[in-house]
Amino acid sequence: MNAIATVSLSGTLEDKLRAAAAAGFGGVEIFDTDFLASAMTTAEVKALLDELGLACVLYQPFRDLEGMPEPYRARAFTRIAQKFGVMRELGCDRILLCSNCSPHALPDRDRIVADLRELGDLADAHRITVGYEALAWGRHVNDHRVAWEIVDAVDHPRIGILLDSFHSLSRGIPSVSIRAIRPEKLVFVQLADAPLLDMGHLYWSRHFRCLPGQGGMDLTDYVAEILRLGYDGPLSLEIFNDRFRANSAAMVARDGVRSLDALRDGARRAIGEAPAMPARAQIERIAFVEVAVAPDDRDPITAMLQSAGFACAGRHRSKAVEHWRCGSADMVLNYEEGGFAAAYRTTHGTAICAMGLVVADGAATMARADALGVARHVSDIRTMPALRGVAGTLVYVLDVEAARTIWIDEFDAVDDRVAAAPDIGVTAFDHLAATVPNDEFLSWQLYWRALFDVHGAGAQDVIDPNGLVQSQAIQNASGSFRITLNSTDARDALSARFLSQSFGAGFQHVAMRVRDMDVAAQALADHGLARLPVPQNYHDDAVDRFGLDPAAVAAMRDHDMLLDEEGPGARFRQIYSRAFAKTFFFEYVERTGGYDGYGAPNAPIRLAAQNRFRVEAVMD
């Protein structure tokens, strides 16, 4: 069963329960504060649970009971007895007891064991099981190995251990230690991911937890160890996150089910169990990028593509669609007056509306998408099924064979390239960058990481002249597929202006990899590419920063080139175009010596330069 704690969702208790049920959860943990703040009576909450087909699988949390001096001890036992009465009316038979955080708590292990044994007797009278949880910031118990030692010593049928991935993994406790727990004593499992941060455990937990697949913790191994024990109870989400508290409960609940299904699948594979869905899809490369083009923009975008080194390579046999090519990078310009691109253009203007991905197994990719609840788009090209992606863009899924023949099957070849035109030397799409609203930032990370065999690279905070931008790169192991997701709360940052000017999220940045940046830079200059100017101050600094010779610096200045390095010989050179109609722009990159990043130190330079052109109407 998939379950979720009501604290993970926004709204009233009724809102949270309805969102959980609509997303497909079978159970909920009712958070004590949610219940106390609700105007519904216990009977009304139970009636709503029954109406929605939800089980209350845990009541939580209860705090500061074991090892307390009087009068706090007596008060705690009286209060938990009252909770047991509420739980009985809710039809709930499990409660979470957090390890004590009170400054009054005593470290006497024998006293703690005795208190839990007495609590077990009280719980038994109500037919309730207590799950003892080691909080990462617990005063005397903050490690699940210690919590297990105590539960084992208590040796009461109504006292078990509750495992929470955040409390274990944030303290670096090896997941293999779970094997020491007697299977029958593991009474409940709570799951949360989180970015890997260096801060106090309490603040980290209260503000930065996220769904499995949205952070940096190894939850697959953690859950695999739990399944090895034979645990067959609920896997439940307990998420404290500032974004989630402000977001749509429906979106978070939908993502929650997707994250648990993907996590359970990965854990089952890790222990050799039969999977319930195909494996995460292997992406080979980006096959093409499609742009929905408004009629008035046809000539300007053609001119921009030509300056960027593209030439028209084909025209569709039955549609107002063109195929443009620059080396190994393919773009599709869609001028259709009806259909998906036209609808997208109505909302976003001339903009990137789709990408094509070459995958190892297209049918398996679509089957996994179905299992994870990823929405399909009805495609009229049989060999290119499509999925809904960021901001309603499409992700076309192509097998290797379909990718090889698509331009032959659908297009009549043409050649508008001038014979003497210099070659840019583009070898592939290096990466695409999308801007998304702040409340969707984690959701789209989960989309990619649950469906495809990709991982999150290092997150970056990028300085925009008008605010801070969060950026998260997602890529496959080989680096043949890379995207970055960017988000900000700063209203005047470039990312925020893109969201408002383009009427929503979307891809705005197309980076192409070149064999030799010196050759590419000169070829782009010969084509007349409108480059993004780089200040002289940057190049003056680069001389000493990178130990450049005068000729190299002169070339960088002449071509508005940026440079980054990760170590000796690992370098990254970049050139940016100006943007088309404030919607998208090109980047040309060269990677040498195993450089694996994205030039993050140069992002503030690029953003400042783009900011200087914000008032221009067509070229940003």
XYZ file of C-alpha atoms in Angstrom:
620
model
C 0.000 0.000 0.000
C 1.079 3.566 -0.712
C 0.337 6.003 2.101
C 1.027 9.651 2.858
C 1.096 11.761 6.006
C -1.412 14.590 5.941
C 1.376 16.969 7.006
C 2.853 16.477 3.527
C -0.059 18.258 1.842
C -1.494 21.758 1.927
C -5.016 22.709 2.979
C -7.442 21.605 5.652
C -7.628 18.018 6.855
C -10.576 17.460 4.520
C -8.605 18.928 1.584
C -5.650 16.681 2.347
C -7.745 13.514 2.584
C -9.542 14.236 -0.666
C -6.272 14.957 -2.479
C -4.705 11.738 -1.185
C -7.678 9.657 -2.276
C -7.877 11.299 -5.701
C -4.172 10.563 -6.314
C -4.678 6.859 -5.569
C -3.262 6.480 -2.057
C -4.720 3.624 -0.051
C -3.849 4.999 3.354
C -2.996 8.162 5.279
C -1.114 9.055 8.408
C -3.202 11.614 10.265
C -0.947 14.306 11.692
C -2.013 15.253 15.188
C -2.018 19.017 14.549
C -4.156 18.531 11.415
C -6.709 16.641 13.494
C -6.652 19.154 16.360
C -7.151 22.069 13.958
C -10.000 20.394 12.093
C -13.597 21.414 12.677
C -14.674 17.851 11.882
C -15.489 15.523 14.760
C -13.718 12.185 15.041
C -16.831 10.479 13.707
C -16.973 12.846 10.727
C -13.307 12.217 9.913
C -13.945 8.462 10.025
C -16.988 8.860 7.773
C -14.942 10.825 5.256
C -12.190 8.218 5.307
C -14.773 5.524 4.597
C -16.372 7.599 1.838
C -12.997 8.091 0.159
C -11.860 4.506 0.594
C -8.888 5.535 2.750
C -7.482 3.742 5.781
C -5.910 5.673 8.635
C -2.751 3.566 8.862
C -0.933 5.691 11.469
C -1.666 8.441 13.955
C 1.332 10.713 14.525
C 3.316 12.025 16.219
C 3.321 11.566 19.969
C 6.268 13.266 21.660
C 8.206 13.325 24.918
C 6.960 10.288 26.812
C 9.843 7.948 27.717
C 12.341 8.871 30.430
C 10.394 11.862 31.758
C 10.320 12.947 35.417
C 7.085 13.762 37.164
C 4.718 15.512 36.613
C 5.547 15.285 32.900
C 5.502 11.496 32.870
C 1.962 11.196 34.257
C 0.684 13.873 31.886
C 2.197 12.066 28.906
C 0.617 8.732 29.797
C -2.792 10.369 30.360
C -2.554 12.199 27.053
C -1.562 9.172 25.019
C -4.453 7.215 26.508
C -6.749 9.945 25.140
C -5.104 9.560 21.727
C -5.742 5.830 21.838
C -9.445 6.594 22.242
C -9.400 8.879 19.186
C -7.558 6.226 17.195
C -10.103 3.591 18.094
C -12.851 5.790 16.639
C -10.758 6.396 13.501
C -10.146 2.677 13.038
C -6.394 3.227 13.382
C -4.208 0.684 15.198
C -0.699 2.230 14.956
C 0.824 5.315 16.554
C 4.231 6.958 16.085
C 6.183 7.686 19.247
C 9.158 9.989 18.615
C 12.295 9.612 20.674
C 12.269 12.238 23.406
C 13.535 15.764 22.639
C 12.519 17.425 25.897
C 15.240 19.109 27.948
C 13.667 17.334 30.933
C 14.244 13.868 29.455
C 16.529 11.621 31.488
C 19.245 9.487 29.872
C 18.553 6.450 32.070
C 18.243 3.520 29.612
C 16.531 1.261 32.162
C 13.960 3.985 32.849
C 13.267 4.381 29.113
C 12.805 0.614 28.700
C 10.475 0.440 31.693
C 8.361 3.333 30.411
C 7.970 1.734 26.994
C 7.051 -1.594 28.546
C 4.339 0.114 30.613
C 3.183 1.926 27.469
C 2.953 -1.446 25.749
C 0.555 -2.700 28.415
C -1.619 0.394 27.983
C -1.551 0.040 24.202
C -2.487 -3.617 24.436
C -5.692 -2.700 26.274
C -6.649 -0.609 23.215
C -5.296 -3.125 20.638
C -2.830 -0.503 19.380
C 0.796 -0.963 18.322
C 3.405 1.703 19.052
C 6.178 2.433 16.551
C 9.202 3.917 18.316
C 11.155 6.277 16.044
C 14.657 7.645 16.550
C 14.521 11.333 15.638
C 17.795 12.536 14.139
C 17.834 15.288 16.779
C 16.547 13.151 19.658
C 18.004 14.112 23.023
C 19.257 10.656 24.001
C 18.081 8.426 21.133
C 18.888 9.682 17.617
C 19.976 6.537 15.799
C 17.641 3.750 14.669
C 20.217 1.200 15.842
C 19.854 2.542 19.388
C 16.065 2.633 19.043
C 16.151 -1.020 17.990
C 18.282 -1.968 20.990
C 15.676 -0.352 23.242
C 12.710 -1.973 21.472
C 14.458 -5.335 21.637
C 15.057 -4.854 25.352
C 11.416 -3.840 25.934
C 10.347 -7.092 24.296
C 6.643 -6.246 24.278
C 4.272 -7.398 21.490
C 2.770 -3.902 21.278
C 6.086 -2.014 21.030
C 7.950 -2.047 17.713
C 10.271 0.159 15.736
C 9.260 2.702 13.119
C 11.869 3.530 10.473
C 12.081 6.926 8.795
C 14.540 7.263 5.918
C 15.335 10.898 6.651
C 16.344 10.275 10.251
C 18.567 7.374 9.215
C 20.155 8.715 6.049
C 20.665 12.285 7.255
C 22.932 10.864 9.969
C 24.766 8.596 7.541
C 23.590 5.377 9.203
C 24.335 2.413 6.902
C 21.146 0.923 5.511
C 22.570 -2.573 5.983
C 22.047 -2.056 9.742
C 18.316 -2.589 9.122
C 19.059 -6.313 8.817
C 19.543 -6.499 12.599
C 15.851 -5.731 13.209
C 13.560 -8.692 13.814
C 11.023 -8.543 10.942
C 7.964 -8.789 13.160
C 9.094 -5.730 15.132
C 9.198 -3.379 12.144
C 5.742 -1.860 12.427
C 5.832 1.041 9.953
C 8.028 2.761 7.370
C 8.109 6.481 6.548
C 10.020 7.774 3.553
C 11.413 11.145 2.546
C 14.265 12.266 0.357
C 16.225 15.493 0.818
C 19.017 17.440 -0.829
C 22.395 16.773 0.764
C 22.922 19.851 2.944
C 25.212 20.780 5.786
C 22.918 22.125 8.504
C 21.182 21.161 11.706
C 19.049 18.029 11.377
C 15.889 19.660 12.724
C 15.920 22.625 10.323
C 16.956 20.367 7.444
C 14.045 18.056 8.209
C 11.414 20.729 8.738
C 12.074 22.675 5.521
C 13.877 20.581 2.928
C 12.431 17.088 2.854
C 11.137 16.062 -0.549
C 9.696 13.074 -2.349
C 11.860 10.067 -3.205
C 13.610 10.897 -6.457
C 13.748 14.636 -5.792
C 16.755 14.718 -3.475
C 20.165 13.139 -3.056
C 19.620 10.297 -0.576
C 19.914 6.620 -1.499
C 16.385 5.513 -0.758
C 16.530 2.566 -3.158
C 19.073 0.726 -1.014
C 17.202 1.763 2.156
C 13.882 0.338 0.960
C 15.593 -2.729 -0.494
C 16.878 -3.600 2.982
C 13.375 -3.157 4.390
C 11.880 -5.443 1.751
C 14.588 -8.031 2.448
C 13.193 -8.261 5.978
C 9.879 -9.335 4.488
C 8.109 -6.109 5.428
C 4.785 -5.934 3.585
C 3.178 -2.961 5.312
C 2.612 0.513 3.873
C 5.385 2.608 2.401
C 4.367 6.048 3.553
C 5.541 9.568 2.747
C 6.196 12.065 5.512
C 7.371 15.302 3.906
C 8.048 18.642 5.549
C 8.776 21.127 2.782
C 8.050 24.837 2.411
C 7.210 24.423 -1.286
C 4.757 21.605 -0.589
C 2.977 23.646 2.065
C 2.291 26.323 -0.545
C 1.659 24.041 -3.536
C -1.398 22.331 -4.867
C -2.197 19.331 -2.679
C -3.358 17.496 -5.805
C 0.015 17.943 -7.547
C 2.036 16.835 -4.519
C -0.215 13.837 -3.930
C -0.002 12.787 -7.593
C 3.771 13.089 -7.518
C 3.841 11.198 -4.237
C 2.213 8.126 -5.745
C 4.586 8.294 -8.723
C 7.617 8.561 -6.456
C 6.606 5.581 -4.316
C 5.796 3.407 -7.325
C 9.172 4.194 -8.888
C 11.011 3.664 -5.595
C 9.302 0.348 -4.888
C 10.164 -0.809 -8.412
C 13.836 0.094 -7.948
C 14.035 -1.596 -4.550
C 12.434 -4.783 -5.845
C 14.928 -4.922 -8.684
C 17.763 -4.423 -6.202
C 16.813 -7.582 -4.301
C 15.993 -9.636 -7.383
C 12.190 -9.585 -7.154
C 10.045 -9.577 -10.282
C 9.405 -5.965 -11.332
C 5.901 -4.598 -11.765
C 6.865 -2.286 -14.625
C 9.663 -1.921 -17.179
C 12.966 -0.507 -15.979
C 13.782 3.174 -16.206
C 14.220 4.049 -19.857
C 17.690 4.353 -21.326
C 18.050 7.604 -23.280
C 20.556 7.516 -26.116
C 20.318 11.134 -27.251
C 18.082 14.067 -28.125
C 16.852 13.431 -31.672
C 15.365 16.850 -32.379
C 13.927 20.030 -30.936
C 10.615 21.337 -32.335
C 9.573 24.983 -32.429
C 5.987 26.158 -32.929
C 6.339 29.216 -35.188
C 3.843 32.074 -35.484
C 3.211 33.272 -39.080
C 4.797 36.681 -38.480
C 7.943 35.048 -37.102
C 8.655 32.815 -40.091
C 11.210 35.080 -41.754
C 12.947 36.199 -38.537
C 13.363 32.650 -37.234
C 14.651 31.468 -40.604
C 17.224 34.248 -40.538
C 18.253 33.389 -36.996
C 18.664 29.681 -37.778
C 20.792 30.460 -40.804
C 23.017 32.720 -38.714
C 23.264 29.894 -36.175
C 24.617 27.508 -38.797
C 21.384 25.697 -39.662
C 20.084 25.011 -43.153
C 16.740 23.674 -44.309
C 17.203 19.957 -45.004
C 13.630 18.847 -45.658
C 9.972 19.790 -45.953
C 7.168 17.599 -44.689
C 5.170 15.887 -47.389
C 1.745 16.778 -46.003
C 2.217 19.420 -43.302
C 3.549 22.948 -43.012
C 6.617 21.640 -41.209
C 10.314 22.021 -42.045
C 13.396 20.091 -40.982
C 16.506 22.201 -40.284
C 19.950 20.758 -39.595
C 23.257 21.994 -38.193
C 25.798 19.177 -38.198
C 24.268 16.484 -35.983
C 21.591 18.751 -34.464
C 18.099 18.620 -35.968
C 15.329 21.162 -35.450
C 11.725 21.099 -36.615
C 9.839 24.296 -37.451
C 6.098 23.774 -37.243
C 3.910 26.351 -39.036
C 0.702 24.283 -38.952
C -2.524 26.258 -38.438
C -4.107 23.433 -36.473
C -3.052 20.668 -34.109
C -0.793 20.617 -31.088
C 1.851 23.123 -32.229
C -0.789 25.690 -33.145
C -2.441 25.309 -29.750
C 0.913 25.640 -28.001
C 1.771 28.699 -30.078
C -1.535 30.339 -29.103
C -0.508 30.199 -25.459
C 3.253 30.646 -25.648
C 3.921 32.392 -28.951
C 6.843 31.191 -31.057
C 8.512 28.764 -28.671
C 10.056 25.329 -28.241
C 7.078 22.999 -28.047
C 8.600 19.499 -28.163
C 11.694 17.347 -28.163
C 12.344 13.901 -29.554
C 14.268 11.385 -27.468
C 15.966 8.301 -28.861
C 15.536 5.476 -26.336
C 16.687 1.882 -26.226
C 13.133 0.480 -26.070
C 10.252 2.743 -27.024
C 7.451 0.325 -26.120
C 8.919 -0.300 -22.660
C 9.341 3.442 -22.125
C 5.686 4.069 -22.854
C 4.629 1.147 -20.640
C 6.625 2.555 -17.725
C 5.115 5.980 -18.353
C 1.642 4.423 -18.167
C 2.516 2.664 -14.909
C 3.722 5.945 -13.390
C 0.695 7.922 -14.526
C 2.579 10.058 -17.044
C 0.015 11.469 -19.485
C 0.217 10.460 -23.141
C -0.433 12.735 -26.082
C -2.117 11.204 -29.116
C 0.525 11.355 -31.842
C -0.355 10.998 -35.511
C 3.065 9.489 -36.226
C 2.904 5.775 -35.439
C 6.629 5.418 -34.781
C 6.722 8.445 -32.466
C 4.382 8.106 -29.467
C 4.399 11.190 -27.264
C 4.238 12.072 -23.580
C 3.226 15.332 -21.965
C 6.196 17.184 -20.512
C 7.156 20.524 -18.988
C 4.498 23.223 -19.484
C 2.545 21.016 -21.849
C 5.500 20.479 -24.186
C 5.749 17.040 -25.743
C 8.393 14.361 -25.378
C 8.368 12.178 -28.479
C 9.730 8.684 -27.872
C 11.708 7.158 -30.739
C 13.320 3.764 -31.053
C 16.721 3.709 -32.714
C 15.200 2.561 -36.000
C 12.519 5.252 -35.945
C 15.177 7.882 -35.306
C 17.205 6.611 -38.237
C 14.349 6.796 -40.734
C 12.149 9.670 -39.516
C 13.611 12.255 -41.876
C 13.336 9.870 -44.836
C 9.834 8.643 -43.961
C 8.241 12.033 -43.316
C 10.193 14.652 -45.302
C 11.260 15.429 -48.841
C 14.921 16.346 -48.804
C 16.028 19.815 -49.860
C 19.355 21.590 -49.588
C 19.274 25.311 -48.912
C 22.857 25.349 -47.701
C 25.241 27.622 -49.569
C 28.138 25.452 -50.757
C 30.768 27.799 -49.358
C 29.086 28.212 -45.957
C 31.493 27.248 -43.161
C 30.663 24.201 -41.042
C 30.020 24.860 -37.349
C 31.109 21.355 -36.380
C 28.096 20.530 -34.195
C 28.272 16.931 -32.973
C 25.132 16.733 -30.798
C 22.678 18.609 -28.654
C 24.624 19.073 -25.443
C 21.719 20.071 -23.234
C 18.375 21.842 -23.067
C 17.365 24.201 -20.275
C 13.830 24.757 -19.011
C 12.447 27.451 -16.749
C 9.643 26.301 -14.453
C 7.563 27.922 -11.702
C 8.959 27.511 -8.238
C 6.132 25.231 -7.160
C 6.837 22.826 -10.056
C 10.621 22.719 -9.630
C 10.678 19.445 -7.676
C 7.792 17.933 -9.623
C 9.637 18.057 -12.955
C 12.783 16.634 -11.400
C 10.724 13.635 -10.301
C 9.199 13.312 -13.781
C 12.602 12.768 -15.393
C 14.191 10.693 -12.645
C 11.244 8.324 -12.205
C 10.700 7.650 -15.909
C 14.244 7.692 -17.316
C 17.613 6.311 -16.222
C 19.023 9.701 -15.270
C 20.357 11.306 -12.129
C 20.590 14.757 -10.656
C 23.961 16.434 -10.999
C 25.076 19.110 -8.555
C 22.438 21.739 -7.834
C 23.498 25.359 -8.275
C 22.367 28.709 -6.938
C 22.871 31.131 -9.829
C 23.093 34.868 -9.244
C 20.825 36.894 -11.520
C 21.152 40.709 -11.380
C 17.639 40.781 -9.942
C 17.589 37.741 -7.686
C 18.691 34.180 -7.111
C 17.921 31.295 -9.480
C 17.936 27.650 -8.454
C 19.273 25.326 -11.129
C 19.285 21.532 -11.184
C 20.997 19.530 -13.921
C 19.645 16.092 -14.844
C 21.666 13.780 -17.065
C 22.342 10.169 -17.966
C 25.527 8.322 -17.064
C 27.185 8.825 -20.442
C 26.322 12.519 -20.692
C 24.563 12.006 -24.027
C 21.370 13.422 -22.492
C 21.373 16.514 -20.322
C 18.742 19.033 -19.269
C 18.732 21.754 -16.643
C 15.699 22.984 -14.710
C 15.690 26.549 -13.411
C 13.374 28.323 -11.005
C 13.213 31.503 -8.966
C 11.006 33.506 -6.617
C 12.613 36.786 -7.730
C 9.969 38.588 -9.780
C 12.433 40.533 -11.964
C 14.952 37.755 -12.580
C 15.320 36.662 -16.200
C 13.724 33.287 -15.427
C 10.683 34.956 -13.876
C 10.313 37.300 -16.847
C 10.465 34.319 -19.183
C 7.606 32.686 -17.282
C 5.445 35.794 -17.510
C 6.315 36.710 -21.113
C 5.920 33.155 -22.384
C 2.755 32.510 -20.382
C 4.226 29.643 -18.452
C 7.159 27.295 -18.165
C 9.085 25.832 -21.040
C 12.439 25.260 -22.686
C 14.295 28.449 -23.535
C 17.887 27.393 -24.020
C 19.343 25.005 -26.616
C 23.022 24.114 -26.184
C 24.925 22.374 -28.992
C 28.274 20.637 -28.630
C 31.037 21.417 -31.127
C 34.246 19.579 -32.003
C 36.492 22.644 -31.958
C 35.340 25.922 -30.471
C 37.944 27.974 -32.327
C 36.643 26.677 -35.652
C 33.005 27.000 -34.557
C 33.469 30.556 -33.279
C 34.920 31.752 -36.560
C 32.241 29.938 -38.570
C 29.480 31.528 -36.470
C 31.050 34.927 -36.996
C 31.112 34.288 -40.737
C 27.423 33.290 -40.604
C 26.625 36.561 -38.839
C 25.327 35.108 -35.558
C 24.140 37.843 -33.198
C 26.187 36.902 -30.151
C 25.603 37.819 -26.548
C 28.355 40.347 -25.708
C 30.725 39.436 -22.890
C 32.250 42.360 -20.920
C 35.943 43.140 -21.220
C 36.227 42.894 -17.440
C 35.468 39.169 -17.681
C 38.238 38.554 -20.192
C 40.723 40.680 -18.243
C 40.103 38.443 -15.228
C 40.310 35.243 -17.321
C 43.924 35.943 -18.276
C 45.223 35.205 -14.785
C 42.395 33.010 -13.621
C 43.051 30.410 -16.296
C 46.661 31.204 -17.185
C 45.828 32.092 -20.799
C 48.237 33.222 -23.448
C 47.546 36.485 -25.332
C 46.315 34.741 -28.485
C 43.748 32.693 -26.560
C 42.457 35.762 -24.748
C 42.229 37.710 -28.008
C 40.131 34.927 -29.557
C 37.840 34.881 -26.517
C 37.334 38.640 -26.749
C 36.760 38.561 -30.494
C 34.074 35.898 -30.212
C 32.476 36.728 -26.815
C 33.651 33.395 -25.468
C 33.359 32.203 -21.873
C 35.578 29.613 -20.167
C 35.356 27.323 -17.154
C 37.496 24.473 -15.878
C 37.152 21.611 -13.389
C 40.831 20.706 -13.171
C 43.965 20.446 -15.299
C 42.855 19.996 -18.893
C 39.137 19.733 -18.056
C 37.756 22.825 -19.742
C 34.455 24.137 -21.035
C 34.180 26.910 -23.622
C 30.872 28.641 -24.400
C 29.356 31.113 -26.834
C 25.772 32.386 -26.517
C 23.485 33.805 -29.161
C 21.020 36.580 -28.532
C 17.504 35.303 -27.842
C 14.709 35.038 -30.363
C 11.618 37.054 -29.386
C 12.517 36.677 -25.707
C 11.684 32.974 -25.909
C 14.794 30.901 -26.672
C 18.470 31.203 -27.476
C 21.395 29.044 -28.570
C 24.579 28.115 -26.802
C 27.623 26.449 -28.354
C 29.873 24.457 -26.026
C 33.115 22.519 -26.217
C 33.973 19.938 -23.554
C 37.557 18.774 -23.181
C 39.451 16.679 -20.644
C 36.345 15.101 -19.118
C 34.640 18.353 -18.101
C 31.154 17.364 -16.902
C 29.554 20.602 -15.697
C 27.641 23.439 -17.336
C 29.812 26.502 -16.831
C 27.929 27.527 -13.681
C 30.458 30.232 -12.672
C 29.713 31.969 -15.971
C 25.936 31.966 -15.533
C 25.884 35.342 -13.712
C 27.884 36.856 -16.584
C 25.397 35.507 -19.120
C 22.368 36.588 -17.101
C 23.729 40.086 -16.602
C 24.364 40.412 -20.341
C 20.879 39.173 -21.188
C 19.441 41.532 -18.604
C 20.966 44.472 -20.465
C 18.825 43.623 -23.480
C 15.544 43.077 -21.647
C 13.821 46.111 -23.155
C 14.355 45.149 -26.782
C 11.300 43.697 -28.462
C 12.647 40.986 -30.721
C 16.269 40.183 -29.926
C 16.784 39.854 -26.162
